[in-house]
Backbone as a ProteinNet text record, in pm:
[ID]
protein_1_A
[PRIMARY]
VQLQASGGGLVQAGGELRLSCAVMGLSLENWYIGWFRQAPGKKREGLSCITYEGGSTWSATYADSVKGRFTISRDNTSDTIHLEMRSLKPEDTAVYYCAAANPWTIVKKFEEYEYEYWGQGTQVTVSS
[TERTIARY]
-13878.5	-13908.8	-13920.4	-13858.3	-13863.7	-13865.3	-13953.7	-13955.9	-13934.6	-13843.4	-13812.2	-13833.6	-13933.6	-13961.3	-13885.2	-13831.8	-13758.2	-13768.7	-13721.3	-13715.5	-13821	-13911.6	-14014.6	-13957.1	-14039.7	-13995.1	-14093.9	-14048.9	-14131.1	-14084.4	-14178.7	-14145.8	-14254.1	-14218.9	-14318.1	-14397.1	-14514.7	-14597.4	-14519.2	-14530.2	-14455.2	-14319.8	-14279.7	-14149.5	-14147.3	-14032.6	-14010.6	-13954.1	-13982.9	-13923.5	-13904.2	-13806.8	-13789.3	-13797.6	-13894.4	-13908.1	-13837.1	-13786.2	-13718.7	-13778.5	-13785.8	-13833.5	-13727.6	-13653.7	-13552.6	-13620.1	-13601.8	-13670.6	-13569.3	-13594.7	-13507.2	-13588.4	-13534.3	-13601.4	-13695.7	-13708.1	-13791.4	-13712.9	-13741.7	-13683	-13775.5	-13724.1	-13808.4	-13865.8	-13796.8	-13844.6	-13966.7	-13995	-14103.6	-14222.7	-14219.9	-14327.6	-14367.6	-14494.9	-14538.9	-14495.4	-14440.3	-14411	-14498.9	-14571.9	-14662.7	-14635.8	-14680	-14675.5	-14818.8	-14842.8	-14971.6	-14948.7	-15056.1	-15045.7	-15174.6	-15161.4	-15278.8	-15271.6	-15367.5	-15379.3	-15466	-15452.1	-15531.5	-15681.3	-15748.8	-15892.5	-15937.1	-15841.4	-15877.2	-15833.4	-15895.6	-15862.7	-15726.3	-15654.1	-15527.2	-15550.9	-15470.2	-15488.9	-15371.3	-15399.3	-15294.6	-15252.5	-15121.2	-15068.3	-15003.2	-14919.6	-14842.3	-14789.7	-14767	-14702.6	-14616.5	-14522.1	-14428.5	-14407.7	-14391.4	-14368.6	-14271.7	-14198.8	-14100.1	-14169.3	-14136.2	-14198.1	-14104.5	-13976.3	-13879.5	-13774	-13657.7	-13549.3	-13513.5	-13514.7	-13487.3	-13614.5	-13729.9	-13857.6	-13929.3	-13966.1	-14048.4	-14173.7	-14287.1	-14414.2	-14467.2	-14505.2	-14555.4	-14701.3	-14774.3	-14914.6	-14933	-15017.4	-15038.1	-15186.3	-15216.2	-15351.3	-15369.8	-15491.3	-15518.6	-15473.1	-15478.6	-15444.8	-15298.2	-15211.8	-15068.5	-15008.5	-15087.8	-15036.3	-14979.9	-14860.5	-14795	-14710	-14727.8	-14647.9	-14552.9	-14593.9	-14513	-14455.9	-14336.1	-14271.9	-14213.3	-14249.8	-14197.1	-14088.7	-13982.9	-13873.4	-13796.4	-13724.6	-13638.6	-13497.4	-13432.5	-13291.5	-13207.9	-13132.9	-13057.2	-12936.5	-12900.6	-12781.9	-12816.2	-12945.5	-12984.1	-13128.7	-13170.4	-13309.5	-13397.1	-13409.6	-13482.2	-13575.6	-13694.2	-13792	-13807.2	-13796.1	-13810.2	-13945.1	-13990.4	-14108.1	-14067.9	-14051	-14016.7	-14146.4	-14153.8	-14276.9	-14246.2	-14317.4	-14296.1	-14424.6	-14411.7	-14528.5	-14617.2	-14555.8	-14629.6	-14730.1	-14842.4	-14951.7	-14978.6	-15038.3	-15071.2	-15154.4	-15238.8	-15321.8	-15242.4	-15114.5	-15028.4	-14974.2	-15001.4	-14955.9	-15018	-14932.8	-14978.4	-14858.2	-14887.2	-14782.9	-14779.7	-14661.9	-14644.9	-14585.9	-14644.7	-14604.5	-14567.7	-14470.7	-14448	-14490.1	-14525.2	-14578	-14549.3	-14556.1	-14527.7	-14647.5	-14680.1	-14792.8	-14748.6	-14811.9	-14783.7	-14841	-14759.8	-14811	-14908.4	-14909.5	-15001.8	-15142.3	-15157.5	-15288.9	-15339.8	-15253.5	-15297.6	-15390	-15493.9	-15592.5	-15608.4	-15638.4	-15674.4	-15555.6	-15445.7	-15319.6	-15319	-15428.4	-15428.1	-15516.3	-15550.1	-15625.8	-15528.7	-15531.8	-15431.9	-15442.6	-15560.6	-15573.5	-15497.1	-15458.4	-15384.1	-15234.7	-15190.9	-15048.8	-15017.5	-14915.5	-14884.3	-14785.6	-14687.7	-14583.5	-14584	-14564.4	-14571.1	-14449.8	-14407	-14306.1	-14370.4	-14289.4	-14335.9	-14393.8	-14374.5	-14428.9	-14329.9	-14341.3	-14259.1	-14349.1	-14335.3	-14424.4	-14381.6	-14477.6	-14456.2	-14551.4	-14496	-14576.4	-14547.4	-14652.6	-14638.4	-14705.6	-14626.7	-14680.4	-14725	-14827.1	-14880.2	-14810.5
-5651.8	-5794.8	-5853.8	-5970.3	-6036.3	-6187.1	-6253.3	-6398.1	-6440.9	-6532.8	-6578.8	-6728.6	-6768	-6909.6	-6957.9	-7078	-7136.7	-7287.9	-7352.2	-7497.2	-7565.7	-7488.6	-7549.3	-7603.9	-7677.3	-7734	-7833.7	-7908.2	-8011.3	-8147.8	-8227.7	-8360	-8458.1	-8583.4	-8685.3	-8726.2	-8776	-8825.4	-8929.8	-8920.6	-9009.4	-8955.1	-8846.3	-8787.3	-8698.1	-8633	-8549.7	-8414.5	-8314.8	-8183.3	-8125.1	-8037.3	-7963	-7814.6	-7750.1	-7605.8	-7538.8	-7419.7	-7343.4	-7203.6	-7151.8	-7016	-6942.7	-6857.4	-6777.7	-6653.6	-6633.9	-6525.9	-6420.6	-6297.4	-6186.7	-6077.3	-6023.9	-5915.7	-5957.9	-6088.6	-6142.3	-6248.1	-6262	-6370.4	-6491.4	-6602.3	-6721.4	-6766.5	-6737.6	-6779.4	-6700.1	-6588.4	-6501	-6496.4	-6575.5	-6571.7	-6713.6	-6730.6	-6850.8	-6837.9	-6945.2	-6949.9	-7059.2	-7023.4	-7118.3	-7134.2	-7246.8	-7272.7	-7284.2	-7219.4	-7223.1	-7261.7	-7295.9	-7316.1	-7268	-7234.5	-7192.3	-7249.8	-7335.2	-7392.2	-7299.7	-7305.2	-7217.9	-7234.5	-7122.9	-7124.8	-7167.4	-7188.4	-7234.8	-7134.6	-7148.1	-7064.3	-7103.7	-7006.4	-7038.4	-7129.5	-7234.1	-7339.1	-7344.2	-7343	-7357.7	-7503	-7527.4	-7663.3	-7701	-7612.6	-7645.8	-7517.5	-7521.5	-7408.7	-7460.4	-7377.3	-7415.4	-7298.4	-7328.3	-7224.6	-7274.5	-7180.9	-7213	-7227.8	-7340.7	-7368.5	-7344.3	-7320.7	-7301.1	-7410.4	-7378.4	-7475.2	-7513.4	-7642.3	-7688	-7740.9	-7704.3	-7759.6	-7666.6	-7721.6	-7653.2	-7737.4	-7670	-7739.3	-7720.4	-7831.2	-7825.5	-7869.1	-7808.9	-7844.1	-7864.8	-7963.1	-7996.4	-8002.6	-7961.3	-7981.2	-8129	-8176	-8317.6	-8357.3	-8263.6	-8295	-8330.9	-8293.6	-8319.6	-8396.2	-8424.6	-8493	-8628.9	-8656.2	-8782.8	-8777.8	-8675.3	-8662.9	-8542.9	-8437.3	-8315.8	-8301.1	-8247.5	-8222	-8082.2	-8004.1	-7868.5	-7870.8	-7792.5	-7793.9	-7663.7	-7637.6	-7519.9	-7563.8	-7492.6	-7517.7	-7457.9	-7540.3	-7493.9	-7408.2	-7405.2	-7329.7	-7194.4	-7167.7	-7040.1	-7009.4	-6888.5	-6849.1	-6894.9	-7024.1	-7084.9	-7192.6	-7195.3	-7299.5	-7384.6	-7514.4	-7606.3	-7675.1	-7712.7	-7798	-7914.9	-8031	-8152.3	-8214.8	-8240.6	-8294.7	-8429.1	-8531.8	-8667	-8719.5	-8827.2	-8892.7	-8789.5	-8706.2	-8597	-8649.6	-8578.4	-8615.5	-8501.2	-8529.5	-8420.3	-8309.9	-8347.1	-8246.7	-8157.6	-8187.1	-8098.4	-7983.7	-7985.4	-7878.8	-7745.9	-7648.1	-7517.6	-7425.4	-7299.2	-7206.7	-7214	-7234.9	-7251	-7123.3	-7079.8	-6956.5	-6984	-6909.3	-6908.1	-6772.5	-6771.2	-6649.6	-6650.8	-6531.4	-6517.2	-6455.1	-6511.4	-6462.1	-6432.9	-6334.3	-6296.6	-6402.2	-6462.7	-6568.6	-6517.8	-6386.6	-6333	-6314.6	-6316.2	-6294.7	-6413.2	-6507.4	-6618.1	-6710.2	-6756.2	-6842.9	-6973.8	-6961.8	-7079.2	-7140.6	-7072.5	-7119	-7132.8	-7168.3	-7190.2	-7090.7	-6980.4	-6876.1	-6769.2	-6740.6	-6649.8	-6509.3	-6466.7	-6332.5	-6314.9	-6426.2	-6418.1	-6395.5	-6406.4	-6395.3	-6256.6	-6196.6	-6056.6	-6038.2	-6126.3	-6112.8	-6236.9	-6214.7	-6322.4	-6321	-6441.3	-6455.5	-6451.2	-6459.5	-6439.4	-6564	-6679.5	-6801.7	-6874.1	-7006.8	-7090.6	-7197.8	-7220.1	-7310.7	-7456.2	-7539.2	-7683.9	-7748.3	-7827.2	-7896.9	-8045.5	-8124.5	-8269.4	-8333.1	-8404	-8467.3	-8610.2	-8653.2	-8788.3	-8892.3
-9840.3	-9829.1	-9969.9	-9985.7	-10116.3	-10096.8	-10169.6	-10172.9	-10317.8	-10339.7	-10474.6	-10483.9	-10559.6	-10581.2	-10704	-10693.7	-10805.2	-10799.4	-10905.5	-10906	-10989.8	-11046	-11129.9	-11258.5	-11331.7	-11457.8	-11510.5	-11609.9	-11672.6	-11622.4	-11576.2	-11523.2	-11564.7	-11577.9	-11611.3	-11488.5	-11510	-11400.1	-11320.8	-11188.9	-11101.8	-11061.4	-11123.1	-11096.4	-10974.4	-10954.9	-10837.4	-10879.1	-10796.8	-10810.6	-10671.9	-10659.4	-10535.1	-10565.1	-10505.1	-10517.6	-10400.1	-10426.6	-10322.6	-10314.3	-10194.1	-10170.9	-10090.7	-10155.2	-10087.2	-10028.4	-9899	-9828	-9786.6	-9823.1	-9787.3	-9719.9	-9610.6	-9541.2	-9431.2	-9410.7	-9303.2	-9228.5	-9100.8	-9025	-9033.2	-9082.9	-9097.9	-8964.5	-8856.2	-8725	-8680.5	-8746.2	-8702	-8796.9	-8901.7	-9001.2	-9042.8	-9075.3	-9143.7	-9289.7	-9346.8	-9489	-9549.8	-9651.9	-9714.4	-9862.4	-9915.1	-10059	-10110.2	-10222.9	-10289.6	-10435	-10503.2	-10647	-10712	-10839.5	-10914.4	-11054.6	-11085.8	-11219.2	-11304.5	-11435.7	-11523	-11497.3	-11477.8	-11457.4	-11319.7	-11229.7	-11095.1	-10989.3	-10874.7	-10761.2	-10705.3	-10647.6	-10584.1	-10464	-10455.4	-10354.4	-10258.6	-10129.6	-10029.6	-10017.7	-10012.4	-10012.1	-9880.5	-9829.3	-9711.7	-9650.3	-9520.6	-9454.4	-9341.4	-9301.4	-9197.8	-9104.4	-8975.8	-8877.8	-8772.7	-8714.1	-8612.6	-8476.9	-8408.7	-8279.7	-8162.6	-8193.6	-8087.2	-8087	-8033	-8033.7	-8175.6	-8203.4	-8340.4	-8407.1	-8354.5	-8399.7	-8495.5	-8608.8	-8707.5	-8728.7	-8737.7	-8753.3	-8894.3	-8958	-9095.2	-9100.3	-9189.8	-9213.8	-9363.3	-9397.6	-9537.9	-9573.2	-9693.5	-9745	-9779.8	-9774.3	-9801.7	-9942.2	-10034.2	-10173.8	-10193.4	-10099.5	-10116.5	-9999.2	-9898.6	-9779.7	-9818.9	-9772.7	-9803.4	-9928.9	-10011.9	-10134.6	-10130.4	-10061.6	-10055	-9914.5	-9905.8	-9777.5	-9778.6	-9678.7	-9664.9	-9558.3	-9579.2	-9482.5	-9488.8	-9380.1	-9372.8	-9405.9	-9493.6	-9523.6	-9410.8	-9343.3	-9227	-9263.1	-9390.5	-9430.7	-9491.7	-9511	-9572.1	-9537.5	-9567.6	-9541.4	-9657.5	-9667.2	-9778.6	-9725.7	-9781.5	-9751.3	-9877.2	-9862.3	-9975.1	-9972.3	-10089.2	-10102.7	-10191.6	-10128.6	-10201.9	-10251.6	-10380.8	-10438.7	-10502.5	-10461.5	-10513	-10573.8	-10648.4	-10711.1	-10779.6	-10858	-10921.9	-11023	-11031	-11119.1	-11216.5	-11329	-11422.7	-11358.1	-11262.8	-11195.6	-11099.8	-11080	-11001.8	-11087	-11216	-11304.6	-11264.2	-11239.1	-11191.6	-11177.9	-11150.9	-11106.6	-10954.5	-10900.3	-10755.9	-10696.7	-10586.9	-10520.7	-10375.4	-10324.8	-10181.1	-10127.4	-9999.4	-9938.9	-9790.2	-9730.3	-9587.5	-9516.9	-9400.7	-9321	-9178.9	-9119.8	-8982	-8887.8	-8803.1	-8715.2	-8611	-8584.4	-8485.3	-8540.3	-8670.5	-8730.7	-8811	-8844.4	-8929.3	-8849.9	-8915.8	-8850.8	-8929.5	-9057.7	-9136.4	-9210.5	-9221.5	-9279	-9431.2	-9493.1	-9637.1	-9712.7	-9646.7	-9715.1	-9764.6	-9893.8	-9949.5	-9891.7	-9845.6	-9791	-9660.3	-9598.4	-9473.2	-9495.9	-9621	-9650.6	-9704.1	-9645.5	-9672.1	-9786.8	-9795.2	-9897.7	-9986.5	-10117.9	-10216.6	-10308.4	-10345.1	-10448.2	-10585.2	-10688.7	-10825.4	-10890.3	-10832.2	-10890	-10978.7	-10979.2	-11065.4	-11126	-11255.9	-11327	-11308.4	-11272.8	-11266.4	-11366.7	-11455.5	-11555	-11545.1	-11524.5	-11512.6	-11633.6	-11712	-11832.4	-11801	-11872.9	-11848.5	-11934.7
[MASK]
++++++++++++++++++++++++++++++++++++++++++++++++++++++++++++++++++++++++++++++++++++++++++++++++++++++++++++++++++++++++++++++++

């Protein structure tokens, strides 16, 4: 199993970035995929997760800190989960990680201990 996060970079406040999480060795339909971030000196924070509901329906959940600015989605052409980030703020600066959790055991969705597999992280820096 491998998750590869990419798409980070340097952007000005108010700008946009799209992060991608390429998932190998897991079926996206059978796992929760979540995005987390960790700023220097801070605890890792859960941002959003997505799960397959059946048919063509995917269900997304967002933390209050990013609701309305970030959008998580499944790429229909590949086993990739995207995180679209808009109206970025300097406080969004962090290393961003994607992770996979077992849907049969996940309860709180944004607790890192519930996620079994992790990507390597991609740095997002928002300048003021």
